[in-house]
Amino acid sequence: YTERTTVDVLKKMREKFGEKFFDLKTFMEQQSVYEAKRLGLIIEGEQKDWRNIFIQDGVHPNIIGDKLWAKVFTNKLIELGYL
């Protein structure tokens, strides 16, 4: 039930906000390790599980997670023409 609800909510968010919508959960699960390597925040060969790299206590980002989010959100703002 929860997964279906999440899919429905994400679909509605994408429909409403279009390119302005940024799905942080999906990004962290699918692209965060690759993006952090591309940005030089982590080196090749570090752990593959994003939770162990970017999350400090199971919920909150650590310093690497903070830097990644800042760079990703800044790049998105630039892409959208806000910066």
Coordinates of N, CA and C in Angstrom, one line a residue:
Y1 N 0.8 -1.2 0.0 CA 0.0 0.0 0.0 C 0.9 1.3 0.0
T2 N 1.9 1.3 0.9 CA 2.7 2.5 0.9 C 3.4 2.7 -0.4
E3 N 3.9 1.7 -1.0 CA 4.7 1.9 -2.2 C 3.7 2.4 -3.3
R4 N 2.6 1.9 -3.4 CA 1.6 2.4 -4.4 C 1.3 3.9 -4.1
T5 N 1.1 4.2 -2.9 CA 0.8 5.6 -2.5 C 2.0 6.5 -2.9
T6 N 3.2 6.1 -2.6 CA 4.4 6.8 -3.0 C 4.5 7.1 -4.5
V7 N 4.2 6.0 -5.3 CA 4.2 6.2 -6.7 C 3.2 7.2 -7.2
D8 N 2.0 7.1 -6.6 CA 1.0 8.1 -7.0 C 1.4 9.5 -6.6
V9 N 1.9 9.7 -5.4 CA 2.4 11.0 -5.0 C 3.4 11.6 -5.9
L10 N 4.4 10.7 -6.3 CA 5.5 11.2 -7.1 C 5.0 11.5 -8.5
K11 N 4.0 10.8 -9.0 CA 3.4 11.1 -10.3 C 2.7 12.4 -10.3
K12 N 2.0 12.7 -9.2 CA 1.3 13.9 -9.1 C 2.2 15.1 -8.9
M13 N 3.3 14.9 -8.2 CA 4.3 16.0 -8.0 C 5.0 16.3 -9.4
R14 N 5.3 15.3 -10.1 CA 5.9 15.5 -11.5 C 4.9 16.2 -12.4
E15 N 3.7 15.8 -12.3 CA 2.7 16.5 -13.2 C 2.5 18.0 -12.8
K16 N 2.5 18.2 -11.5 CA 2.3 19.6 -11.0 C 3.5 20.5 -11.2
F17 N 4.7 20.0 -10.9 CA 5.8 20.9 -10.9 C 6.8 20.6 -12.1
G18 N 6.6 19.6 -12.9 CA 7.4 19.4 -14.1 C 8.9 19.3 -13.8
E19 N 9.6 20.0 -14.5 CA 11.1 20.0 -14.4 C 11.6 20.6 -13.1
K20 N 10.8 21.3 -12.4 CA 11.1 21.9 -11.1 C 11.1 20.9 -10.0
F21 N 10.4 19.7 -10.2 CA 10.4 18.7 -9.2 C 11.6 17.9 -9.1
F22 N 12.2 17.8 -7.9 CA 13.4 17.0 -7.8 C 13.1 15.9 -6.7
D23 N 13.2 14.6 -7.2 CA 12.9 13.5 -6.3 C 14.2 13.1 -5.6
L24 N 14.4 13.6 -4.4 CA 15.6 13.4 -3.7 C 15.8 11.9 -3.3
K25 N 14.7 11.2 -2.9 CA 14.8 9.8 -2.5 C 15.4 9.0 -3.7
T26 N 14.7 9.1 -4.9 CA 15.2 8.4 -6.0 C 16.6 8.7 -6.4
F27 N 16.9 10.0 -6.4 CA 18.3 10.4 -6.7 C 19.3 9.8 -5.7
M28 N 19.0 9.8 -4.4 CA 19.9 9.2 -3.5 C 20.1 7.7 -3.7
E29 N 19.0 7.0 -4.0 CA 19.1 5.6 -4.2 C 19.7 5.2 -5.5
Q30 N 19.6 6.0 -6.5 CA 20.0 5.5 -7.9 C 21.3 6.3 -8.4
Q31 N 21.5 7.5 -8.0 CA 22.5 8.3 -8.7 C 23.5 8.9 -7.7
S32 N 23.3 8.9 -6.4 CA 24.1 9.7 -5.5 C 25.6 9.3 -5.5
V33 N 25.9 8.0 -5.5 CA 27.2 7.6 -5.5 C 28.0 8.0 -6.7
Y34 N 27.4 7.8 -7.9 CA 28.0 8.2 -9.1 C 28.2 9.7 -9.2
E35 N 27.2 10.5 -8.8 CA 27.3 12.0 -8.8 C 28.4 12.4 -7.8
A36 N 28.5 11.8 -6.6 CA 29.5 12.2 -5.7 C 30.9 11.9 -6.2
K37 N 31.1 10.8 -6.9 CA 32.4 10.5 -7.5 C 32.7 11.5 -8.6
R38 N 31.7 11.9 -9.4 CA 31.9 12.8 -10.5 C 32.3 14.2 -9.9
L39 N 31.7 14.6 -8.8 CA 32.0 15.9 -8.2 C 33.3 15.8 -7.3
G40 N 33.9 14.7 -7.2 CA 35.1 14.5 -6.4 C 34.9 14.5 -4.9
L41 N 33.7 14.2 -4.4 CA 33.4 14.1 -3.0 C 33.8 12.8 -2.4
I42 N 33.8 11.8 -3.2 CA 34.2 10.5 -2.8 C 35.1 9.9 -3.9
I43 N 36.0 8.9 -3.5 CA 36.9 8.4 -4.5 C 36.3 7.0 -5.0
E44 N 36.8 6.6 -6.1 CA 36.5 5.3 -6.7 C 36.8 4.2 -5.7
G45 N 36.0 3.2 -5.5 CA 36.3 2.1 -4.6 C 35.7 2.2 -3.3
E46 N 35.1 3.4 -2.9 CA 34.4 3.5 -1.7 C 33.1 2.7 -1.7
Q47 N 32.5 2.5 -0.6 CA 31.3 1.7 -0.4 C 30.3 2.1 -1.5
K48 N 29.5 1.1 -1.9 CA 28.4 1.3 -2.9 C 27.1 1.7 -2.3
D49 N 26.9 1.4 -1.0 CA 25.6 1.7 -0.3 C 25.6 3.2 0.1
W50 N 24.7 4.0 -0.6 CA 24.7 5.4 -0.3 C 24.4 5.7 1.1
R51 N 23.6 4.9 1.8 CA 23.3 5.2 3.2 C 24.6 5.2 4.1
N52 N 25.5 4.4 3.8 CA 26.8 4.3 4.6 C 27.7 5.5 4.2
I53 N 27.6 6.0 3.1 CA 28.4 7.1 2.6 C 27.9 8.5 3.1
F54 N 26.6 8.7 2.9 CA 26.1 10.0 3.1 C 25.2 10.3 4.3
I55 N 24.8 9.2 5.0 CA 23.9 9.4 6.2 C 24.7 9.0 7.5
Q56 N 24.6 9.9 8.5 CA 25.4 9.7 9.7 C 24.7 8.9 10.8
D57 N 23.3 9.0 10.9 CA 22.7 8.3 12.0 C 21.4 7.6 11.5
G58 N 21.4 7.2 10.3 CA 20.2 6.6 9.7 C 19.2 7.5 9.2
V59 N 19.3 8.8 9.5 CA 18.3 9.8 9.1 C 19.0 11.1 8.5
H60 N 19.9 11.6 9.2 CA 20.5 12.9 8.8 C 21.8 12.8 8.0
P61 N 22.0 13.7 7.0 CA 23.2 13.6 6.2 C 24.4 14.0 7.0
N62 N 25.5 13.4 6.6 CA 26.8 13.8 7.2 C 27.4 14.9 6.3
I63 N 28.6 15.3 6.5 CA 29.2 16.4 5.8 C 29.3 16.1 4.3
I64 N 29.6 14.9 3.9 CA 29.6 14.5 2.5 C 28.2 14.6 1.9
G65 N 27.2 14.1 2.6 CA 25.8 14.2 2.1 C 25.4 15.7 2.0
D66 N 25.8 16.5 3.0 CA 25.4 17.9 2.9 C 26.0 18.6 1.7
K67 N 27.3 18.3 1.4 CA 28.0 18.9 0.3 C 27.4 18.4 -1.0
L68 N 27.0 17.1 -1.1 CA 26.4 16.6 -2.3 C 25.1 17.3 -2.6
W69 N 24.2 17.3 -1.5 CA 22.9 18.0 -1.7 C 23.1 19.5 -2.1
A70 N 24.0 20.2 -1.5 CA 24.2 21.6 -1.9 C 24.6 21.7 -3.3
K71 N 25.5 20.9 -3.8 CA 26.0 21.0 -5.2 C 24.9 20.6 -6.2
V72 N 24.1 19.5 -5.8 CA 23.0 19.1 -6.7 C 21.9 20.1 -6.8
F73 N 21.5 20.6 -5.6 CA 20.5 21.7 -5.6 C 20.9 22.9 -6.3
T74 N 22.2 23.3 -6.1 CA 22.7 24.5 -6.8 C 22.7 24.3 -8.3
N75 N 23.1 23.2 -8.7 CA 23.1 22.9 -10.1 C 21.7 22.9 -10.7
K76 N 20.7 22.4 -10.0 CA 19.4 22.4 -10.4 C 18.8 23.8 -10.5
L77 N 19.2 24.6 -9.5 CA 18.7 26.0 -9.6 C 19.3 26.8 -10.8
I78 N 20.6 26.5 -11.1 CA 21.2 27.1 -12.3 C 20.5 26.6 -13.5
E79 N 20.3 25.3 -13.6 CA 19.6 24.7 -14.7 C 18.2 25.3 -15.0
L80 N 17.5 25.6 -13.9 CA 16.2 26.2 -14.0 C 16.2 27.7 -14.2
G81 N 17.4 28.3 -14.2 CA 17.5 29.8 -14.4 C 17.3 30.6 -13.2
Y82 N 17.4 30.1 -12.0 CA 17.2 30.8 -10.8 C 18.5 31.5 -10.3
L83 N 19.6 30.9 -10.7 CA 20.9 31.4 -10.3 C 21.7 31.7 -11.5

